[in-house]
PDB file of C-alpha atoms in Angstrom:
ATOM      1  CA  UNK A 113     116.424  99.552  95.595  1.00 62.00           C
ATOM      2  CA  UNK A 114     116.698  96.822  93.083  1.00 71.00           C
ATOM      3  CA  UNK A 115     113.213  95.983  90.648  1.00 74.00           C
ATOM      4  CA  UNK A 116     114.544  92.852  89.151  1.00 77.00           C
ATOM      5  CA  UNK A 117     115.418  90.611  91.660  1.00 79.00           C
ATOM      6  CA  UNK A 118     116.389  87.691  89.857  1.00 76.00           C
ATOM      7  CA  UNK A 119     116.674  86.423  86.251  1.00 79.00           C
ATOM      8  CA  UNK A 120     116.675  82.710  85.129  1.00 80.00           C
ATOM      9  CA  UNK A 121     116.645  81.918  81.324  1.00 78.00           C
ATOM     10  CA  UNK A 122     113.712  84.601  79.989  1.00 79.00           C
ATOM     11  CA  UNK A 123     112.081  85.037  83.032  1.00 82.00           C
ATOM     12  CA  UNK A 124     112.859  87.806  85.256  1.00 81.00           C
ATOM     13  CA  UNK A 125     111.398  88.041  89.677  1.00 83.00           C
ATOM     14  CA  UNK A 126     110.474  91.884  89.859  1.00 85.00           C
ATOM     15  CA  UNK A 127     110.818  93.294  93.687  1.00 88.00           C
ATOM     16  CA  UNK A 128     107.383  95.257  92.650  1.00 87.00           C
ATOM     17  CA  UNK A 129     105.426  92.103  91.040  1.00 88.00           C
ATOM     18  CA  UNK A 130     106.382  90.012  94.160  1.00 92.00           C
ATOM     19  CA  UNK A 131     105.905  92.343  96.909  1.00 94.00           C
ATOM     20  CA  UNK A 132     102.251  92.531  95.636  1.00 93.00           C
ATOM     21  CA  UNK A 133     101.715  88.809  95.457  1.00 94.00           C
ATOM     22  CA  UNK A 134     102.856  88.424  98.866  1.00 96.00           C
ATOM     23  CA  UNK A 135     100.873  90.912 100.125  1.00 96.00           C
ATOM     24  CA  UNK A 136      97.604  89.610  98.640  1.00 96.00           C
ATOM     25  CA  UNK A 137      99.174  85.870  99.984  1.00 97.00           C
ATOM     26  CA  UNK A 138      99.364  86.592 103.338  1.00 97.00           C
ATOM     27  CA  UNK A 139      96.263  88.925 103.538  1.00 97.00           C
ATOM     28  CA  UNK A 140      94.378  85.849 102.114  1.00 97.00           C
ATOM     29  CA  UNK A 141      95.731  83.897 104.811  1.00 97.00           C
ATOM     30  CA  UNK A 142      94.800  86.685 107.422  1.00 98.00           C
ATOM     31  CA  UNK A 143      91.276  87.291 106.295  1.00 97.00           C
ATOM     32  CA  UNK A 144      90.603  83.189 106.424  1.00 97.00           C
ATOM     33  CA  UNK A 145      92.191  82.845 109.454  1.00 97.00           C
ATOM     34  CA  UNK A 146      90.004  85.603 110.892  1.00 97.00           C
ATOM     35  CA  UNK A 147      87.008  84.600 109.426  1.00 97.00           C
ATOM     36  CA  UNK A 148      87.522  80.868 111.172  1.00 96.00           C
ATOM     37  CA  UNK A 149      87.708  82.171 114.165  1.00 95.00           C
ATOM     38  CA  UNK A 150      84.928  84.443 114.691  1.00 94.00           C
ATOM     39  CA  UNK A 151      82.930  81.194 113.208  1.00 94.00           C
ATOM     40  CA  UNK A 152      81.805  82.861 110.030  1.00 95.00           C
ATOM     41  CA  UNK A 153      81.542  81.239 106.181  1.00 95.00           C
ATOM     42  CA  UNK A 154      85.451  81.130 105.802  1.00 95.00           C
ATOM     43  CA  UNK A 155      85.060  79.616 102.371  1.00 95.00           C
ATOM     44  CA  UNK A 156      84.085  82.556 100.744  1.00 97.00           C
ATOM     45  CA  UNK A 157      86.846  84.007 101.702  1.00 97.00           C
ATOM     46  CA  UNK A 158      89.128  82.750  98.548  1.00 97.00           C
ATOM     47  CA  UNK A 159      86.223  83.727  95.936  1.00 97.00           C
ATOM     48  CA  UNK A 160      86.145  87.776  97.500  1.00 97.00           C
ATOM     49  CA  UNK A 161      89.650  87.824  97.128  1.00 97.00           C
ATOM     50  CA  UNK A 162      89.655  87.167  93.252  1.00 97.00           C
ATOM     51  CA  UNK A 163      86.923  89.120  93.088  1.00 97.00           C
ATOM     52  CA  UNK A 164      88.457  92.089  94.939  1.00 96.00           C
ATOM     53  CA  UNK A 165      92.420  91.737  93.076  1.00 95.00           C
ATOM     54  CA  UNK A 166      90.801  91.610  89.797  1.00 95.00           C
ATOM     55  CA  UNK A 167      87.696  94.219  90.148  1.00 95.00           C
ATOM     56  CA  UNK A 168      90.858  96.404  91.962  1.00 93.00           C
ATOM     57  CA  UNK A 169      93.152  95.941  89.454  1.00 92.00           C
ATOM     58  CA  UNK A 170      90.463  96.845  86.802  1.00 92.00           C
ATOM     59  CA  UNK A 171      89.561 100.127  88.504  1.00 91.00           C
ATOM     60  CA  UNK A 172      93.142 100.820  89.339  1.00 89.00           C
ATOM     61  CA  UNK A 173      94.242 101.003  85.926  1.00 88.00           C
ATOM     62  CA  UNK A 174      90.955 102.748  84.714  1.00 88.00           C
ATOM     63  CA  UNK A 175      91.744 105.341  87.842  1.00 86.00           C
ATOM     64  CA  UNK A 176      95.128 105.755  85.972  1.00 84.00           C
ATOM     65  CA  UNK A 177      94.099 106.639  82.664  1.00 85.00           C
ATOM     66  CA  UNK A 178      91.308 108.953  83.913  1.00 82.00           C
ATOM     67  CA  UNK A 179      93.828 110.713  85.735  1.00 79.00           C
ATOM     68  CA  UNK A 180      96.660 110.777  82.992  1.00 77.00           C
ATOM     69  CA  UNK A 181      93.917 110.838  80.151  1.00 71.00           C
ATOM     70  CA  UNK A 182      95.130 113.695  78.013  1.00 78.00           C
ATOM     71  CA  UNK A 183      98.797 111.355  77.507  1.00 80.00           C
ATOM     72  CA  UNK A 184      96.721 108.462  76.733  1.00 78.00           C
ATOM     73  CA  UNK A 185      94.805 110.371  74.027  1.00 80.00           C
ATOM     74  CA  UNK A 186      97.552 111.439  72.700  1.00 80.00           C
ATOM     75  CA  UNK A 187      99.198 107.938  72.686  1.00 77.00           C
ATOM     76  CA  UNK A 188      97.034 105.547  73.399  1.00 77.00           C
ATOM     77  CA  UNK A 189      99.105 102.856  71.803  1.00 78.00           C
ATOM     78  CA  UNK A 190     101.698 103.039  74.462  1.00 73.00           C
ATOM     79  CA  UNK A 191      99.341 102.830  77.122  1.00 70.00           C
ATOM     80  CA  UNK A 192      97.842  99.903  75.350  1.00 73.00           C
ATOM     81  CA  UNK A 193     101.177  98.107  74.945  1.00 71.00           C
ATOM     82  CA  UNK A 194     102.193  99.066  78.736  1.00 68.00           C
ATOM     83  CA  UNK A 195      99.182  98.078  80.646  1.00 67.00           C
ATOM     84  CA  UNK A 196     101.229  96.489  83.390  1.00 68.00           C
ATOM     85  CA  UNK A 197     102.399  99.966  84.297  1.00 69.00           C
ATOM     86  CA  UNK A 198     100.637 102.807  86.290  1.00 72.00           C
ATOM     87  CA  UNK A 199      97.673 102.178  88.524  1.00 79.00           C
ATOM     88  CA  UNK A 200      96.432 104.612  91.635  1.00 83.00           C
ATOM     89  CA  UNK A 201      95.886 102.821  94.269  1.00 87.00           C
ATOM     90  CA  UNK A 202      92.412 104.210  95.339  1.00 88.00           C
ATOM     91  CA  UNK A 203      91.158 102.639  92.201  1.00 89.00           C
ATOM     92  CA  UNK A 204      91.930  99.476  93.393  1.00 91.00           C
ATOM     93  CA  UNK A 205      90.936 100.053  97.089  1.00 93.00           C
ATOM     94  CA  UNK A 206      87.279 101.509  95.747  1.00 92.00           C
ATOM     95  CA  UNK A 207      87.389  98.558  92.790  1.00 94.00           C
ATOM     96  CA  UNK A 208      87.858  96.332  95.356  1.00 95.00           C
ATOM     97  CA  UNK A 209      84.659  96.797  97.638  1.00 95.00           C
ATOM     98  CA  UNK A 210      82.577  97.316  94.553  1.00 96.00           C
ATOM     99  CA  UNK A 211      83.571  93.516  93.247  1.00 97.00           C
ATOM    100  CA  UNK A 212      83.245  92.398  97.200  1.00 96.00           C
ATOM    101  CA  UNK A 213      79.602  94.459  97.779  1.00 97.00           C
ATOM    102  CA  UNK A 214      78.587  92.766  94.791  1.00 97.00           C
ATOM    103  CA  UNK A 215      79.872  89.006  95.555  1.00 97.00           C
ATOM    104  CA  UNK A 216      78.451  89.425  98.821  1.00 97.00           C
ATOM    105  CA  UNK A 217      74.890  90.611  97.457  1.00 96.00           C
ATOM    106  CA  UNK A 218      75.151  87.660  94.761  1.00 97.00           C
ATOM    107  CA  UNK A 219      75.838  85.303  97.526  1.00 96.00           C
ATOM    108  CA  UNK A 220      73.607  86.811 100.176  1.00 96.00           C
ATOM    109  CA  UNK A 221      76.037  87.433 102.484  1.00 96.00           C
ATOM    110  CA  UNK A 222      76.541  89.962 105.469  1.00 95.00           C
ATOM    111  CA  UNK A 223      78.457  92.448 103.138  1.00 96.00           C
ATOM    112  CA  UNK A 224      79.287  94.773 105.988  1.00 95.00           C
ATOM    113  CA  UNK A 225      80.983  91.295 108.247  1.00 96.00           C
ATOM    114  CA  UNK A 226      82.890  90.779 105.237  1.00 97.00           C
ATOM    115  CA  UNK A 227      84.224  94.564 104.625  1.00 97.00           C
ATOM    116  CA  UNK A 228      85.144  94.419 108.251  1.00 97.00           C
ATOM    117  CA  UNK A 229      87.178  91.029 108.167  1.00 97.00           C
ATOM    118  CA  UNK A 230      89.033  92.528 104.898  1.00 97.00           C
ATOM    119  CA  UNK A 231      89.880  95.376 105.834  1.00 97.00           C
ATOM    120  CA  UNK A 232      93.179  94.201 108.081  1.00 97.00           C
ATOM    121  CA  UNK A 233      94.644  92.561 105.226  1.00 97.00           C
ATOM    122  CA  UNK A 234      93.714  94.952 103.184  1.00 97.00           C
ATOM    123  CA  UNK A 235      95.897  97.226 105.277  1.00 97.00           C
ATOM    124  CA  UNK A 236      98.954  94.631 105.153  1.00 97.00           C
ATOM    125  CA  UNK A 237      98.824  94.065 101.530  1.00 96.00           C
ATOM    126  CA  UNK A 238      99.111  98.156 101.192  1.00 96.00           C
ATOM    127  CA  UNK A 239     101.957  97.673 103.308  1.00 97.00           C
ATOM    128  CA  UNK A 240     104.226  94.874 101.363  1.00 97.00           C
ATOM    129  CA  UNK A 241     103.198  96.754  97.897  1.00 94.00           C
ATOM    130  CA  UNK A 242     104.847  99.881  99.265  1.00 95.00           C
ATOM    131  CA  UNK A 243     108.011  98.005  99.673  1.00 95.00           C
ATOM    132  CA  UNK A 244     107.525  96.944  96.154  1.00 93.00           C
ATOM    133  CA  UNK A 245     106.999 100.951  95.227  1.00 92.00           C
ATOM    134  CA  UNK A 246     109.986 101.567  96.854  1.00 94.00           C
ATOM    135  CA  UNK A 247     112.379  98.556  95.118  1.00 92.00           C
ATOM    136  CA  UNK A 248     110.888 100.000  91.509  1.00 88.00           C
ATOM    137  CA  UNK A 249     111.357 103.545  92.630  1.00 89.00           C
ATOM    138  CA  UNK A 250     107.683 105.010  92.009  1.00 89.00           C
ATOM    139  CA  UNK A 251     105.540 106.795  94.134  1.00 90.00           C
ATOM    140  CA  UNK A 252     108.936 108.716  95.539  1.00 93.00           C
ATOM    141  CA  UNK A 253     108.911 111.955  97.298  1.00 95.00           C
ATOM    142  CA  UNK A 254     110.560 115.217  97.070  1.00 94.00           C
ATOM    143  CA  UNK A 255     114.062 116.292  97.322  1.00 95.00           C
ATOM    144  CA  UNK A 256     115.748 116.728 101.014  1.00 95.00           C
ATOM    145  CA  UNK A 257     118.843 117.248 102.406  1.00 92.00           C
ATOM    146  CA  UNK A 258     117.748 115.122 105.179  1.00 89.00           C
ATOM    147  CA  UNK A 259     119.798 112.362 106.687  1.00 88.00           C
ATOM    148  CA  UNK A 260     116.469 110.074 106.232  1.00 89.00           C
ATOM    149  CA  UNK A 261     116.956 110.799 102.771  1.00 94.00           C
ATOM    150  CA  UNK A 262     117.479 108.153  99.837  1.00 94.00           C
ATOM    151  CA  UNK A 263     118.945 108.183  96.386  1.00 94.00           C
ATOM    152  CA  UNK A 264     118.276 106.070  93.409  1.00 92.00           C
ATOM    153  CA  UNK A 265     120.710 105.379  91.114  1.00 89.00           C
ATOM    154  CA  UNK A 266     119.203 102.811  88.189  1.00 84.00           C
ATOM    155  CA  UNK A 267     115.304 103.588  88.689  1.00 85.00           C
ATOM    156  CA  UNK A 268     113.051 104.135  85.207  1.00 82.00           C
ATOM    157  CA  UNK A 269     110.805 106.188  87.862  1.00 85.00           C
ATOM    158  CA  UNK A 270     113.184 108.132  90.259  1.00 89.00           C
ATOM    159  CA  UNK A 271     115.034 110.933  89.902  1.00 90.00           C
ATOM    160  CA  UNK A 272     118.711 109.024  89.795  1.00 91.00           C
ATOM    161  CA  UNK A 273     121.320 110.450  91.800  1.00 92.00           C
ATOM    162  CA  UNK A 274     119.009 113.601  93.765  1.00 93.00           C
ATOM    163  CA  UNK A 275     118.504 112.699  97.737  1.00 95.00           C
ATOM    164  CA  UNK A 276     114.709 111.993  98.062  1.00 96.00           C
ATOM    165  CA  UNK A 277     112.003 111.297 101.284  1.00 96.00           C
ATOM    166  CA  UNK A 278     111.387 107.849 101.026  1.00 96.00           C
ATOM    167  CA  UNK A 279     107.420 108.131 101.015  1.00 96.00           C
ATOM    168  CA  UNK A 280     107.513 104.285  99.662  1.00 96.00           C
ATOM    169  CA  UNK A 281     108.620 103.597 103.427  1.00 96.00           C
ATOM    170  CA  UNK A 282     106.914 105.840 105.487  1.00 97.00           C
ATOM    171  CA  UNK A 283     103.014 104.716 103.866  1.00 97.00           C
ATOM    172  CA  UNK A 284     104.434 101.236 104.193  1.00 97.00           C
ATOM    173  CA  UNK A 285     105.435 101.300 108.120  1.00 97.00           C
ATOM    174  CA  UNK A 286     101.799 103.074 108.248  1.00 97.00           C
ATOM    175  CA  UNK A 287     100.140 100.812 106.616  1.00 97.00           C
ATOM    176  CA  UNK A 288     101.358  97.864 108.703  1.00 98.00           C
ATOM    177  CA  UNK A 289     100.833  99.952 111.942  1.00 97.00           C
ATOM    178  CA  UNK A 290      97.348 100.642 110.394  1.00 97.00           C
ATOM    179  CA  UNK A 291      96.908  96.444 110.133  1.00 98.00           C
ATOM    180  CA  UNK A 292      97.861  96.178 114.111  1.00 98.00           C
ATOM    181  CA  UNK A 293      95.103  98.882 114.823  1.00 97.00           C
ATOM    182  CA  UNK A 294      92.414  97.476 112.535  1.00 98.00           C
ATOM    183  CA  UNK A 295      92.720  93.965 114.056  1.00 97.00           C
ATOM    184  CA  UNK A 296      92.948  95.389 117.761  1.00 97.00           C
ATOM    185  CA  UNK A 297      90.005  97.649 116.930  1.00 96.00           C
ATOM    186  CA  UNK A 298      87.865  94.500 115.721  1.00 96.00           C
ATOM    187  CA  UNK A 299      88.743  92.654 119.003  1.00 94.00           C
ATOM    188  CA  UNK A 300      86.692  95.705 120.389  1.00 92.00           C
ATOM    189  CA  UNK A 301      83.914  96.881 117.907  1.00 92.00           C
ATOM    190  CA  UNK A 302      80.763  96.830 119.138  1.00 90.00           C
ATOM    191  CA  UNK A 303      79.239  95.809 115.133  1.00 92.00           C
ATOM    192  CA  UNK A 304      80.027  95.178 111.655  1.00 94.00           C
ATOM    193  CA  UNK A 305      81.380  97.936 109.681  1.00 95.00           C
ATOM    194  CA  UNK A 306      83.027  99.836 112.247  1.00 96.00           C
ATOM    195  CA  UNK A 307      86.714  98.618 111.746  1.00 97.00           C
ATOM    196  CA  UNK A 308      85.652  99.453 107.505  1.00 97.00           C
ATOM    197  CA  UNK A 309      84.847 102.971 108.897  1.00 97.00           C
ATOM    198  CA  UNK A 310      88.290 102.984 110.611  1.00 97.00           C
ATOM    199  CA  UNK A 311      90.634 101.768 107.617  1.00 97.00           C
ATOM    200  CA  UNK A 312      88.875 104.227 105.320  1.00 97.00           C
ATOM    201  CA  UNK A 313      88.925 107.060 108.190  1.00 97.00           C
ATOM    202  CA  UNK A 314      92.665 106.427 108.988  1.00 96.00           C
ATOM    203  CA  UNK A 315      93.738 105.735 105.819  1.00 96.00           C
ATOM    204  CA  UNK A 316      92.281 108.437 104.045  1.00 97.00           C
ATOM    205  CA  UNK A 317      93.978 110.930 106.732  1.00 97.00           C
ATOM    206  CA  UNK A 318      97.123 109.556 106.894  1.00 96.00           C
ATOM    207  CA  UNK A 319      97.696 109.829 103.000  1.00 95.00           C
ATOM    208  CA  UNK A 320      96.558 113.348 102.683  1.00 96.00           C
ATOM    209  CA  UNK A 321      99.325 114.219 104.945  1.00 96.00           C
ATOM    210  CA  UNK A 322     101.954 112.404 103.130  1.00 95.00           C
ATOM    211  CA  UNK A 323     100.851 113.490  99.329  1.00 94.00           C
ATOM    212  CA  UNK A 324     102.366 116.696 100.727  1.00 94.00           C
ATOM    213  CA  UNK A 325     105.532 115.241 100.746  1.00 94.00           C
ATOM    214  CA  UNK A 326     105.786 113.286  97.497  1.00 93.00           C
ATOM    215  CA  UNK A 327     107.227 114.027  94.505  1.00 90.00           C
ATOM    216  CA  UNK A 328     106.098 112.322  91.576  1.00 85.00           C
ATOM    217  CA  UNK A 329     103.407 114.840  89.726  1.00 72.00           C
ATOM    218  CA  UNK A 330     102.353 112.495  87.621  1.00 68.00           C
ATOM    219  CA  UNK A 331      99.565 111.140  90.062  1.00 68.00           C
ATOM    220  CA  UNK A 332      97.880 114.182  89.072  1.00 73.00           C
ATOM    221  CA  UNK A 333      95.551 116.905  90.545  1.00 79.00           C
ATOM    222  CA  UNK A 334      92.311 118.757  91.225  1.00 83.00           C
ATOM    223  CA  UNK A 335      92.662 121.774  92.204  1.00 84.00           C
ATOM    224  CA  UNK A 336      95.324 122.826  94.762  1.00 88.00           C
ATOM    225  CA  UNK A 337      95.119 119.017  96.176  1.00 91.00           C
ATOM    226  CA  UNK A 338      96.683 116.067  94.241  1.00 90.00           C
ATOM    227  CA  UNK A 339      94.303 113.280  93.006  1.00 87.00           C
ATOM    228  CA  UNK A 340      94.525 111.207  95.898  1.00 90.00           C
ATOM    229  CA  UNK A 341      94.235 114.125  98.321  1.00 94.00           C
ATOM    230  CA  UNK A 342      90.885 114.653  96.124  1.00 93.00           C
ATOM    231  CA  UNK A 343      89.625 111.835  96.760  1.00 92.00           C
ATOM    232  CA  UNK A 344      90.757 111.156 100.391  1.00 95.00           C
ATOM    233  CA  UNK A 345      88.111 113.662 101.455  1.00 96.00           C
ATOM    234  CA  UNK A 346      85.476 111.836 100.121  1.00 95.00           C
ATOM    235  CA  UNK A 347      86.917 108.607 101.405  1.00 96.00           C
ATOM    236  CA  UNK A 348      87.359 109.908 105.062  1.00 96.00           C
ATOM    237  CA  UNK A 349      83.961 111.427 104.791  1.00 97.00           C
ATOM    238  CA  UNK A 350      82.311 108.038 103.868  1.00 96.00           C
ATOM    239  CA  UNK A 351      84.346 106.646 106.736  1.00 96.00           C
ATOM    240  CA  UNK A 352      82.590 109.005 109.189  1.00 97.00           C
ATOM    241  CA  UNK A 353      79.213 108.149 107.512  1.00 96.00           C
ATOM    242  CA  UNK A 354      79.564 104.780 107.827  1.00 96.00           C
ATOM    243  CA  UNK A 355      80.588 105.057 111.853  1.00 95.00           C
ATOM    244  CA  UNK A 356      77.977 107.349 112.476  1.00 94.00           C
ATOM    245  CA  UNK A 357      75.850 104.807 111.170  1.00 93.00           C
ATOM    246  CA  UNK A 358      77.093 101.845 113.212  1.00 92.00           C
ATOM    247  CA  UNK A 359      76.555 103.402 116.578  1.00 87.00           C
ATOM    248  CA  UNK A 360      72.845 104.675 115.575  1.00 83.00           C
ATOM    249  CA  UNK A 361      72.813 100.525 115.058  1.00 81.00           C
ATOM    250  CA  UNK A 362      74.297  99.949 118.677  1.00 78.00           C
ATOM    251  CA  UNK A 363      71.672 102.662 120.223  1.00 78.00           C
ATOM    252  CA  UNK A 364      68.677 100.909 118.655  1.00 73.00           C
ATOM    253  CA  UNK A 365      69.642  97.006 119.390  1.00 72.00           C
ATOM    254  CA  UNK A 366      70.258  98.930 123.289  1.00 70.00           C
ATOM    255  CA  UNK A 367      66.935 100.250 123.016  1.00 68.00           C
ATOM    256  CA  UNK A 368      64.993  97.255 121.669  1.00 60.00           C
TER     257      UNK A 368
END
């Protein structure tokens, strides 16, 4: 549980910072490699993936500040001179299909192909930037006496010292297993935007139940539901939408 990795002269390898460039490296590599071999325009592939880091990051951060925006009125400066820190990561998830819907309308692509090709690697980035959550400390859950327990002792996000559920771990052996499923489930689907409708289905479900066990309050809430409980609802809702919709599609090309 070590943020900075390495130092050389004045620049310093953060576990956080890298964890998330690998994951979006090897996702990139994952969606191309998909996309070659079910024969579709593979060299878009490199253009949706700026498009989706930066229109995520973007939203991400504006997700944050929404959330935590009666500390940034109060101080906006700091949040101005920190803007590396704090992002949610449904911002960046929602940012992200916004900037590829609208790449893919610009370009005149099949939007919903795309989403579906994504999707997998979207799932395996999720799962190396946990690992990064989890070397930085943030995102942590509550206290435990259990043996599965971990303790921090030089995080600027953790607790120091108190035994705590290592949510960072769990959502990132999830999200990985969630990758697996999402690329078997494509194997199988039947047409586009049914593996989308799964990742937003079981992702959405799977972190309501573990915002139960987290810790950090400053994500936020509505209600008796934290922020990204909120907004999983929604999410999983859309998910089912979206399904629904892509067997009506399978009934009528059965029908024709």
């Amino acid at each position: 549980m070590k943020n900075e990795l390495l130092t050389i002269g004045p620049f310093t390898v953060y576990g956080y910072g890298l964890m998330i460039a690998l994951g979006i490296f090897f996702g990139y590599f994952l969606a191309e490699y998909r996309a070659r071999k079910k024969k579709m325009p593979y060299e878009h592939i490199f253009y949706i993936t700026i498009w989706c880091v930066v229109g995520g990051v973007i939203f991400a951060k504006l997700l944050f500040w929404i959330t935590e925006w009666k500390e940034v009125v109060a101080d906006p400066l700091y949040y101005v001179k920190n803007v590396m820190e704090g992002f949610v990561v449904y911002g960046g998830i929602l940012g992200g299909i916004l900037s590829g819907y609208l790449y893919c309308r610009i370009k005149k692509l099949n939007f919903l192909s795309f989403f579906d090709i994504f999707m997998p690697s979207v799932a395996l980035a999720q799962g190396f930037g946990r690992i990064g959550c989890f070397l930085a400390g943030c995102c942590y859950g509550k206290e435990t006496d259990s043996f599965c327990a971990v303790t921090f002792h030089t995080s600027d996000f953790a607790p120091n010292g108190v035994p705590l559920i290592p949510t960072q771990l769990y959502s990132s052996v999830l999200d990985f297993i969630h990758c697996i499923l999402l690329i078997y489930i494509s194997r199988h689907k039947k047409a586009d935007g049914q593996v989308a409708a799964c990742y937003l289905i079981l992702y959405s479900l799977g972190r309501f139940i573990l915002e139960f066990f987290r810790g950090d309050f400053i994500r936020g809430s509505v209600g008796i539901l934290s922020t990204s409980q909120f907004i999983s609802v929604f999410t999983g809702i859309m998910g089912v939408i979206l399904l629904l919709c892509t067997r009506k599609c399978i009934q009528k090309k059965k029908q024709a």
